[in-house]
Short mmCIF file of C-alpha atoms in Angstrom, two decimals:
data_model
loop_
_atom_site.label_atom_id
_atom_site.label_comp_id
_atom_site.label_asym_id
_atom_site.label_seq_id
_atom_site.Cartn_x
_atom_site.Cartn_y
_atom_site.Cartn_z
CA UNK A 25 79.95 88.46 86.23
CA UNK A 26 78.85 84.39 85.85
CA UNK A 27 76.62 84.27 89.54
CA UNK A 28 75.12 81.37 88.56
CA UNK A 29 77.32 78.72 90.20
CA UNK A 30 77.41 78.45 93.75
CA UNK A 31 79.89 79.98 96.66
CA UNK A 32 81.49 77.72 99.15
CA UNK A 33 82.19 79.44 101.42
CA UNK A 34 82.61 76.76 103.77
CA UNK A 35 85.50 75.32 102.37
CA UNK A 36 89.05 75.03 103.03
CA UNK A 37 90.61 76.21 106.45
CA UNK A 38 89.22 78.93 108.60
CA UNK A 39 92.49 79.10 110.54
CA UNK A 40 95.14 81.31 110.04
CA UNK A 41 98.04 79.73 110.95
CA UNK A 42 100.64 79.06 107.69
CA UNK A 43 102.86 75.83 107.78
CA UNK A 44 105.83 76.44 109.73
CA UNK A 45 108.24 76.18 106.39
CA UNK A 46 105.97 79.13 104.70
CA UNK A 47 107.27 82.58 103.60
CA UNK A 48 105.36 83.85 105.82
CA UNK A 49 107.50 83.02 108.70
CA UNK A 50 110.14 85.13 107.65
CA UNK A 51 110.29 87.88 109.21
CA UNK A 52 111.68 89.79 106.47
CA UNK A 53 108.71 88.77 104.35
CA UNK A 54 105.99 91.82 103.95
CA UNK A 55 102.51 91.02 104.66
CA UNK A 56 100.55 94.38 104.71
CA UNK A 57 97.13 95.95 103.23
CA UNK A 58 96.23 98.14 100.95
CA UNK A 59 93.81 100.89 100.13
CA UNK A 60 93.16 103.79 97.67
CA UNK A 61 92.45 107.11 97.18
CA UNK A 62 88.97 107.26 95.94
CA UNK A 63 87.74 103.81 97.23
CA UNK A 64 88.66 105.07 100.88
CA UNK A 65 89.14 109.00 101.16
CA UNK A 66 85.64 110.97 100.57
CA UNK A 67 85.79 114.59 100.87
CA UNK A 68 85.65 115.50 97.04
CA UNK A 69 84.71 119.01 97.25
CA UNK A 70 87.23 120.01 100.82
CA UNK A 71 90.26 122.09 100.21
CA UNK A 72 90.89 122.75 97.30
CA UNK A 73 90.62 119.23 95.60
CA UNK A 74 89.66 119.15 92.09
CA UNK A 75 87.17 117.34 90.38
CA UNK A 76 88.74 113.55 89.09
CA UNK A 77 87.35 111.03 85.93
CA UNK A 78 85.39 108.88 88.69
CA UNK A 79 84.04 111.81 90.57
CA UNK A 80 82.47 112.48 86.83
CA UNK A 81 82.09 109.05 85.51
CA UNK A 82 79.80 108.09 89.02
CA UNK A 83 77.80 111.66 89.27
CA UNK A 84 76.46 109.72 85.23
CA UNK A 85 73.22 107.93 86.10
CA UNK A 86 73.85 104.18 85.31
CA UNK A 87 77.43 104.42 85.13
CA UNK A 88 77.38 102.60 89.02
CA UNK A 89 75.72 100.79 90.72
CA UNK A 90 72.75 101.79 92.60
CA UNK A 91 74.24 105.37 91.93
CA UNK A 92 76.82 105.27 94.18
CA UNK A 93 79.62 107.57 94.30
CA UNK A 94 82.77 108.50 95.96
CA UNK A 95 82.27 111.51 98.31
CA UNK A 96 82.36 110.47 101.11
CA UNK A 97 83.54 106.67 101.06
CA UNK A 98 84.77 105.47 104.22
CA UNK A 99 85.18 109.41 105.17
CA UNK A 100 89.51 108.79 106.00
CA UNK A 101 90.39 112.03 104.83
CA UNK A 102 88.72 113.16 108.26
CA UNK A 103 89.13 109.67 110.04
CA UNK A 104 93.14 109.31 108.99
CA UNK A 105 94.40 108.50 112.58
CA UNK A 106 91.83 106.55 113.54
CA UNK A 107 93.18 104.86 110.65
CA UNK A 108 96.21 104.59 111.22
CA UNK A 109 95.92 103.08 114.85
CA UNK A 110 93.36 100.56 113.01
CA UNK A 111 96.28 99.09 110.91
CA UNK A 112 98.69 99.14 113.50
CA UNK A 113 96.21 97.02 115.78
CA UNK A 114 96.51 94.49 113.09
CA UNK A 115 100.05 94.37 113.59
CA UNK A 116 101.07 94.00 110.13
CA UNK A 117 104.81 95.02 108.23
CA UNK A 118 103.33 97.60 105.95
CA UNK A 119 100.52 99.81 104.34
CA UNK A 120 99.93 100.21 100.63
CA UNK A 121 98.34 103.73 99.65
CA UNK A 122 97.95 106.06 96.57
CA UNK A 123 97.73 109.53 96.39
CA UNK A 124 94.54 111.53 94.57
CA UNK A 125 95.97 112.99 91.78
CA UNK A 126 93.46 116.03 91.77
CA UNK A 127 93.94 116.16 95.87
CA UNK A 128 98.17 117.35 95.27
CA UNK A 129 97.96 120.30 92.36
CA UNK A 130 95.63 122.66 90.24
CA UNK A 131 95.55 122.95 86.38
CA UNK A 132 98.41 125.34 86.20
CA UNK A 133 100.94 122.35 88.09
CA UNK A 134 101.13 124.27 90.89
CA UNK A 135 101.26 122.86 94.23
CA UNK A 136 97.74 122.58 97.20
CA UNK A 137 99.62 122.68 100.17
CA UNK A 138 96.79 121.73 101.84
CA UNK A 139 96.36 118.60 99.91
CA UNK A 140 100.32 117.56 99.62
CA UNK A 141 100.26 117.82 103.51
CA UNK A 142 97.40 115.83 104.65
CA UNK A 143 99.90 113.05 102.49
CA UNK A 144 102.65 113.97 104.55
CA UNK A 145 101.08 113.69 108.27
CA UNK A 146 99.56 110.61 107.36
CA UNK A 147 102.99 109.35 106.21
CA UNK A 148 104.43 110.73 109.17
CA UNK A 149 101.36 108.96 111.26
CA UNK A 150 102.29 104.94 109.38
CA UNK A 151 106.13 105.55 110.18
CA UNK A 152 105.43 106.25 112.87
CA UNK A 153 103.70 103.44 113.92
CA UNK A 154 107.00 101.22 112.16
CA UNK A 155 104.57 100.54 109.03
CA UNK A 156 106.89 99.89 105.61
CA UNK A 157 104.74 102.82 103.24
CA UNK A 158 103.96 101.76 99.42
CA UNK A 159 102.89 104.35 97.71
CA UNK A 160 100.88 104.67 94.55
CA UNK A 161 101.01 107.80 92.40
CA UNK A 162 98.76 106.41 90.10
CA UNK A 163 95.16 104.79 91.01
CA UNK A 164 92.78 106.20 88.37
CA UNK A 165 91.24 109.14 89.20
CA UNK A 166 92.87 111.37 86.57
CA UNK A 167 92.09 114.65 86.86
CA UNK A 168 89.21 115.65 85.12
CA UNK A 169 90.72 118.74 83.82
CA UNK A 170 93.37 116.22 81.67
CA UNK A 171 90.57 114.33 80.22
CA UNK A 172 88.62 117.09 79.25
CA UNK A 173 92.30 117.42 76.73
CA UNK A 174 92.18 113.34 75.65
CA UNK A 175 93.37 111.93 79.34
CA UNK A 176 95.37 108.65 77.92
CA UNK A 177 95.24 109.53 74.71
CA UNK A 178 96.49 112.57 74.90
CA UNK A 179 100.63 112.21 74.58
CA UNK A 180 101.02 115.21 76.52
CA UNK A 181 99.45 113.27 79.98
CA UNK A 182 102.52 111.30 80.41
CA UNK A 183 104.55 114.50 81.01
CA UNK A 184 101.93 116.21 83.06
CA UNK A 185 102.05 112.87 85.18
CA UNK A 186 105.83 113.29 85.04
CA UNK A 187 105.03 116.87 87.00
CA UNK A 188 103.25 115.09 89.07
CA UNK A 189 105.34 112.45 90.47
CA UNK A 190 108.28 115.48 90.32
CA UNK A 191 106.50 117.21 93.05
CA UNK A 192 105.18 114.43 95.00
CA UNK A 193 108.96 112.63 94.85
CA UNK A 194 109.80 116.51 96.58
CA UNK A 195 107.43 117.09 99.25
CA UNK A 196 107.42 113.69 100.36
CA UNK A 197 111.00 112.62 99.97
CA UNK A 198 112.26 110.28 103.18
CA UNK A 199 108.16 109.46 103.89
CA UNK A 200 108.19 106.67 101.00
CA UNK A 201 109.66 103.33 101.15
CA UNK A 202 108.63 102.05 97.71
CA UNK A 203 107.09 104.49 94.69
CA UNK A 204 104.64 102.76 92.50
CA UNK A 205 103.93 104.91 89.26
CA UNK A 206 100.50 102.75 88.20
CA UNK A 207 98.49 100.13 89.51
CA UNK A 208 96.99 98.47 86.90
CA UNK A 209 97.04 100.60 83.81
CA UNK A 210 95.55 96.76 81.83
CA UNK A 211 92.48 98.49 83.41
CA UNK A 212 92.69 102.18 82.90
CA UNK A 213 93.12 101.60 79.14
CA UNK A 214 91.12 98.73 78.50
CA UNK A 215 88.70 99.69 80.87
CA UNK A 216 88.32 102.84 80.63
CA UNK A 217 89.37 103.37 76.62
CA UNK A 218 87.75 100.09 75.21
CA UNK A 219 84.54 98.56 76.84
CA UNK A 220 83.33 101.78 78.71
CA UNK A 221 83.49 99.72 82.19
CA UNK A 222 85.16 102.48 83.92
CA UNK A 223 85.84 106.48 84.11
CA UNK A 224 85.56 107.97 81.56
CA UNK A 225 84.14 105.44 79.77
CA UNK A 226 85.24 105.66 76.47
CA UNK A 227 84.29 102.69 74.22
CA UNK A 228 86.66 102.22 71.33
CA UNK A 229 89.07 99.13 71.22
CA UNK A 230 91.53 101.48 68.88
CA UNK A 231 91.92 103.89 71.86
CA UNK A 232 92.79 101.40 74.47
CA UNK A 233 96.20 100.33 72.92
CA UNK A 234 97.51 104.43 72.18
CA UNK A 235 95.86 104.59 76.22
CA UNK A 236 98.30 101.95 77.57
CA UNK A 237 101.34 103.38 75.24
CA UNK A 238 100.56 106.96 77.07
CA UNK A 239 100.21 105.33 80.54
CA UNK A 240 103.20 103.86 80.18
CA UNK A 241 104.84 106.31 78.90
CA UNK A 242 104.29 108.42 81.93
CA UNK A 243 105.67 105.77 83.90
CA UNK A 244 108.72 105.47 82.51
CA UNK A 245 109.10 109.35 82.38
CA UNK A 246 108.63 109.09 86.07
CA UNK A 247 110.79 106.15 87.08
CA UNK A 248 114.36 108.60 87.04
CA UNK A 249 112.32 111.53 88.61
CA UNK A 250 111.63 109.31 91.44
CA UNK A 251 114.89 107.55 91.62
CA UNK A 252 116.93 111.05 91.47
CA UNK A 253 114.27 113.17 94.02
CA UNK A 254 114.10 110.01 96.73
CA UNK A 255 117.01 108.14 96.52
CA UNK A 256 116.51 106.34 99.44
CA UNK A 257 113.16 104.33 98.34
CA UNK A 258 112.29 101.55 96.36
CA UNK A 259 111.11 102.47 92.30
CA UNK A 260 108.14 99.93 90.48
CA UNK A 261 104.43 99.19 88.79
CA UNK A 262 101.69 97.80 89.53
CA UNK A 263 100.27 95.03 86.86
CA UNK A 264 97.22 93.35 87.65
CA UNK A 265 97.27 89.91 85.37
CA UNK A 266 95.16 86.97 84.83
CA UNK A 267 95.59 83.09 84.18
CA UNK A 268 93.71 82.16 80.93
CA UNK A 269 93.11 78.76 80.28
CA UNK A 270 92.17 76.81 77.36
CA UNK A 271 88.27 75.10 77.18
CA UNK A 272 89.51 71.93 75.39
CA UNK A 273 93.07 70.76 73.98
CA UNK A 274 92.65 71.74 70.85
CA UNK A 275 95.31 73.91 68.83
CA UNK A 276 91.94 76.97 68.62
CA UNK A 277 91.52 76.78 72.31
CA UNK A 278 94.64 77.02 73.19
CA UNK A 279 95.60 79.52 70.92
CA UNK A 280 92.40 81.03 72.75
CA UNK A 281 93.88 80.88 75.88
CA UNK A 282 97.34 82.10 74.36
CA UNK A 283 96.10 85.49 73.36
CA UNK A 284 94.13 86.03 76.16
CA UNK A 285 97.09 86.08 77.80
CA UNK A 286 98.96 88.64 75.63
CA UNK A 287 96.20 90.67 76.08
CA UNK A 288 95.54 90.73 79.39
CA UNK A 289 99.59 89.93 80.79
CA UNK A 290 102.09 90.73 78.27
CA UNK A 291 100.04 94.19 77.02
CA UNK A 292 102.10 95.53 79.78
CA UNK A 293 104.78 93.34 81.33
CA UNK A 294 106.69 92.98 77.09
CA UNK A 295 106.82 96.88 76.91
CA UNK A 296 108.40 96.67 80.60
CA UNK A 297 110.81 94.01 81.03
CA UNK A 298 111.18 93.47 76.59
CA UNK A 299 111.04 96.73 75.54
CA UNK A 300 108.64 95.38 73.10
CA UNK A 301 104.80 95.31 72.07
CA UNK A 302 103.78 92.27 71.59
CA UNK A 303 102.55 91.41 68.35
CA UNK A 304 100.39 88.68 68.36
CA UNK A 305 98.20 91.77 70.53
CA UNK A 306 96.45 93.29 66.80
CA UNK A 307 95.13 89.62 65.88
CA UNK A 308 92.69 90.41 68.30
CA UNK A 309 92.43 94.10 67.49
CA UNK A 310 93.91 94.72 63.63
CA UNK A 311 94.91 97.82 62.56
CA UNK A 312 94.46 99.16 66.90
CA UNK A 313 98.66 99.36 66.70
CA UNK A 314 99.63 102.75 68.81
CA UNK A 315 101.62 105.41 67.43
CA UNK A 316 105.29 104.62 69.28
CA UNK A 317 107.80 107.36 68.51
CA UNK A 318 111.56 106.43 68.44
CA UNK A 319 113.08 106.21 72.17
CA UNK A 320 109.30 105.24 73.40
CA UNK A 321 109.92 102.19 74.25
CA UNK A 322 113.63 102.47 75.59
CA UNK A 323 112.36 105.04 77.91
CA UNK A 324 108.70 102.63 79.16
CA UNK A 325 110.95 99.67 79.74
CA UNK A 326 113.89 101.72 82.74
CA UNK A 327 114.59 99.16 85.07
CA UNK A 328 112.66 98.17 88.15
CA UNK A 329 113.58 97.88 91.41
CA UNK A 330 110.30 95.49 92.04
CA UNK A 331 107.48 94.72 89.95
CA UNK A 332 103.41 94.84 92.38
CA UNK A 333 101.07 91.86 90.84
CA UNK A 334 97.85 92.00 91.44
CA UNK A 335 95.81 88.52 91.11
CA UNK A 336 92.35 87.25 91.77
CA UNK A 337 90.84 84.80 89.73
CA UNK A 338 91.42 83.35 85.95
CA UNK A 339 89.53 83.12 82.61
CA UNK A 340 88.68 80.19 81.18
CA UNK A 341 88.68 81.05 77.02
CA UNK A 342 87.88 79.47 74.05
CA UNK A 343 88.34 80.20 70.03
CA UNK A 344 85.62 82.55 68.86
CA UNK A 345 86.07 80.60 65.22
CA UNK A 346 88.10 83.70 63.98
CA UNK A 347 91.48 84.85 65.81
CA UNK A 348 90.11 85.83 69.03
CA UNK A 349 88.83 84.02 71.86
CA UNK A 350 85.20 84.32 73.92
CA UNK A 351 84.84 83.58 77.34
CA UNK A 352 83.92 79.77 78.63
CA UNK A 353 82.93 79.94 82.55
CA UNK A 354 83.03 76.47 83.91
CA UNK A 355 80.08 75.42 86.22
CA UNK A 356 80.47 74.26 89.43
CA UNK A 357 83.52 75.60 91.07
CA UNK A 358 83.40 78.30 93.61
CA UNK A 359 82.70 82.44 92.91
CA UNK A 360 83.25 85.45 95.60
CA UNK A 361 80.51 87.96 95.33
CA UNK A 362 82.15 89.04 92.10
CA UNK A 363 80.96 86.17 90.39
CA UNK A 364 85.09 85.44 89.90
CA UNK A 365 85.89 82.16 90.45
CA UNK A 366 88.47 80.93 93.25
CA UNK A 367 91.32 79.75 91.57
CA UNK A 368 94.57 80.46 93.47
CA UNK A 369 96.46 77.50 91.09
CA UNK A 370 96.31 80.21 88.67
CA UNK A 371 98.89 82.88 90.97
CA UNK A 372 101.30 79.80 91.15
CA UNK A 373 101.26 79.60 87.43
CA UNK A 374 101.56 82.65 86.51
CA UNK A 375 104.26 83.53 89.06
CA UNK A 376 106.42 80.30 87.35
CA UNK A 377 105.29 81.11 84.30
CA UNK A 378 106.94 84.70 84.77
CA UNK A 379 109.90 83.91 86.18
CA UNK A 380 110.37 81.46 83.47
CA UNK A 381 109.49 84.34 80.41
CA UNK A 382 111.43 87.06 81.91
CA UNK A 383 115.03 86.63 82.49
CA UNK A 384 115.08 90.30 84.38
CA UNK A 385 111.80 90.34 86.07
CA UNK A 386 112.78 92.17 89.05
CA UNK A 387 111.70 90.90 92.57
CA UNK A 388 108.05 90.76 93.61
CA UNK A 389 104.99 91.94 95.47
CA UNK A 390 101.78 90.77 95.59
CA UNK A 391 100.27 93.98 95.79
CA UNK A 392 96.48 92.61 95.78
CA UNK A 393 94.90 89.74 96.44
CA UNK A 394 91.51 89.03 97.92
CA UNK A 395 88.10 88.74 97.89
CA UNK A 396 84.75 90.24 97.67
CA UNK A 397 81.85 88.74 100.32
CA UNK A 398 78.82 89.59 101.12
CA UNK A 399 79.97 90.04 105.30
CA UNK A 400 77.45 91.14 107.75
CA UNK A 401 78.25 91.76 111.41
CA UNK A 402 76.23 90.11 113.52
CA UNK A 403 76.09 90.11 117.17
CA UNK A 404 79.10 92.30 117.13
CA UNK A 405 81.16 89.59 114.92
CA UNK A 406 81.51 89.55 111.27
CA UNK A 407 82.54 85.73 110.49
CA UNK A 408 84.60 85.80 107.18
CA UNK A 409 85.20 81.86 106.18
CA UNK A 410 85.50 81.72 102.54
CA UNK A 411 87.99 84.84 102.78
CA UNK A 412 89.84 82.75 105.48
CA UNK A 413 89.97 79.46 103.13
CA UNK A 414 90.88 82.31 100.00
CA UNK A 415 93.58 83.54 101.96
CA UNK A 416 94.89 81.02 103.32
CA UNK A 417 95.22 78.42 99.77
CA UNK A 418 96.75 82.39 97.32
CA UNK A 419 99.62 82.34 100.52
CA UNK A 420 100.13 78.81 100.40
CA UNK A 421 100.23 79.11 95.90
CA UNK A 422 102.38 81.98 96.73
CA UNK A 423 104.80 79.85 98.90
CA UNK A 424 104.86 77.18 96.62
CA UNK A 425 106.09 80.18 93.23
CA UNK A 426 109.17 81.34 96.24
CA UNK A 427 110.05 77.74 96.47
CA UNK A 428 110.09 77.30 92.40
CA UNK A 429 112.75 79.96 92.61
CA UNK A 430 110.37 83.08 92.43
CA UNK A 431 111.94 86.22 93.97
CA UNK A 432 108.61 87.10 96.29
CA UNK A 433 109.25 89.54 98.83
CA UNK A 434 105.82 90.10 100.17
CA UNK A 435 102.08 90.30 100.11
CA UNK A 436 99.57 93.28 100.64
CA UNK A 437 95.74 91.94 101.15
CA UNK A 438 92.94 93.09 99.28
CA UNK A 439 92.22 95.69 100.67
CA UNK A 440 92.18 97.18 104.90
CA UNK A 441 87.77 97.99 104.71
CA UNK A 442 85.24 97.54 102.45
CA UNK A 443 85.25 100.55 99.92
CA UNK A 444 84.03 101.82 97.45
CA UNK A 445 84.32 98.88 94.61
CA UNK A 446 84.11 101.14 91.39
CA UNK A 447 81.28 100.35 89.08
CA UNK A 448 80.15 98.10 91.77
CA UNK A 449 79.58 100.41 94.68
CA UNK A 450 79.36 99.71 98.09
CA UNK A 451 77.58 96.55 97.88
CA UNK A 452 80.93 94.49 96.90
CA UNK A 453 82.90 93.95 100.41
CA UNK A 454 86.26 93.00 100.14
CA UNK A 455 87.79 94.44 103.07
CA UNK A 456 89.26 92.15 106.10
CA UNK A 457 87.21 95.38 107.84
CA UNK A 458 83.33 95.80 107.92
CA UNK A 459 82.41 99.31 107.17
CA UNK A 460 79.16 100.24 108.13
CA UNK A 461 78.64 103.31 105.51
CA UNK A 462 76.02 104.95 107.52
CA UNK A 463 77.87 105.64 111.02
CA UNK A 464 81.66 105.01 109.49
CA UNK A 465 82.14 102.31 112.42
CA UNK A 466 84.58 99.64 112.04
CA UNK A 467 84.74 96.13 112.14
CA UNK A 468 87.68 93.69 112.48
CA UNK A 469 86.11 90.69 110.18
CA UNK A 470 87.81 87.49 111.58
CA UNK A 471 89.83 86.74 108.92
CA UNK A 472 91.64 90.55 110.39
CA UNK A 473 91.57 89.29 113.84
CA UNK A 474 93.66 86.21 112.98
CA UNK A 475 96.06 88.23 110.17
CA UNK A 476 96.70 90.70 113.32
CA UNK A 477 97.27 87.24 116.14
CA UNK A 478 99.33 85.78 113.55
CA UNK A 479 101.77 87.94 112.83
CA UNK A 480 101.63 89.29 116.53
CA UNK A 481 103.04 85.32 117.20
CA UNK A 482 105.86 86.15 114.56
CA UNK A 483 107.13 88.55 115.87
CA UNK A 484 107.27 87.29 119.68
CA UNK A 485 109.08 85.20 117.94
CA UNK A 486 111.57 86.84 115.98
#
């Protein structure tokens, strides 16, 4: 993205000590970390795991930076016990992980016992450490055999997702505190089927709304299954949201910012919370309306126990002179290793805005928030000051939104450890734990050390 503006690694507060009246000081406010299966597990050929669309995509020349793949990643599949100990040492309240769909069932829907047993044992290990378990069913690693049949463009994939949810909620009942059906359907639909930046790498804007509809239909079909099979757990979904701001006060630029948020936020949230697809979307993409069958939106709009929101940056836009927007990145602002602007106010504004827009807004968890930096181990330490400042400012934004009336129950730092960052491979480091990919050595960064100390102190005071 836009790397012309300077980083500000020394900006802000490098401690981790939220104010006395902060929501973070409440013992019922969950502070955790998060990962995803393809980004950390490795072992893509072991114990009956089938190929995923990310195996195919990352093995395609030119699709991932430096030709990196998830073949080994953080080797979590073999090192999970040490990683659970690592998590426990951080004193976090909860851990968000995802299940690799290709690891747990075959092409005919038959369970793969070795894959399922991996997750059973992992979840038992997490529960033994007192961690709350938040489990995402789909964090982008669609089985390749389903993509070969059309992937999310094929309505049948929604029903196969429901079968997958049925199997996992039966097998893991009682081990999961909260189920999340999908992670970031916007990325799956738009980056996967319109821009081609993510697997499966298709590039037709007309595909994206149909893929989105089937993703959300799969979610809606899974919700009652999860409730039936695992009644003691909560059920939700995770959406990535972005703040769109206008380049000027002109009506055209203001409309452009509105349309940005329609395609980034309302495209997902309106079907879930209003049982409707925002028609402004088709100002941007005329003629791309999906095929929606009777009853679909009722299914998609099933009540949620919580909504997970992932936030990373804002996008400043201007009118394209027609019926859309183009990005207009501001100069001289703080950016991360990804080139993303650091803009905590956007998270605060979105949370408060959603609270006003959706009267039925369920309780919120911030299920991802974090930043990439070019972290190096120097004399056995990783001093990630920019990340500490980033976390402090975004948690202050969450606190402000909570005090404005938004029901926010927890916050997950992305990520527990450096990992395979999708199309950017292993170059971009989001973890609060550094990973040496050659030796697989884990090193707690300064951010991890200070979060662990804060949580130990909070626990001692409760």
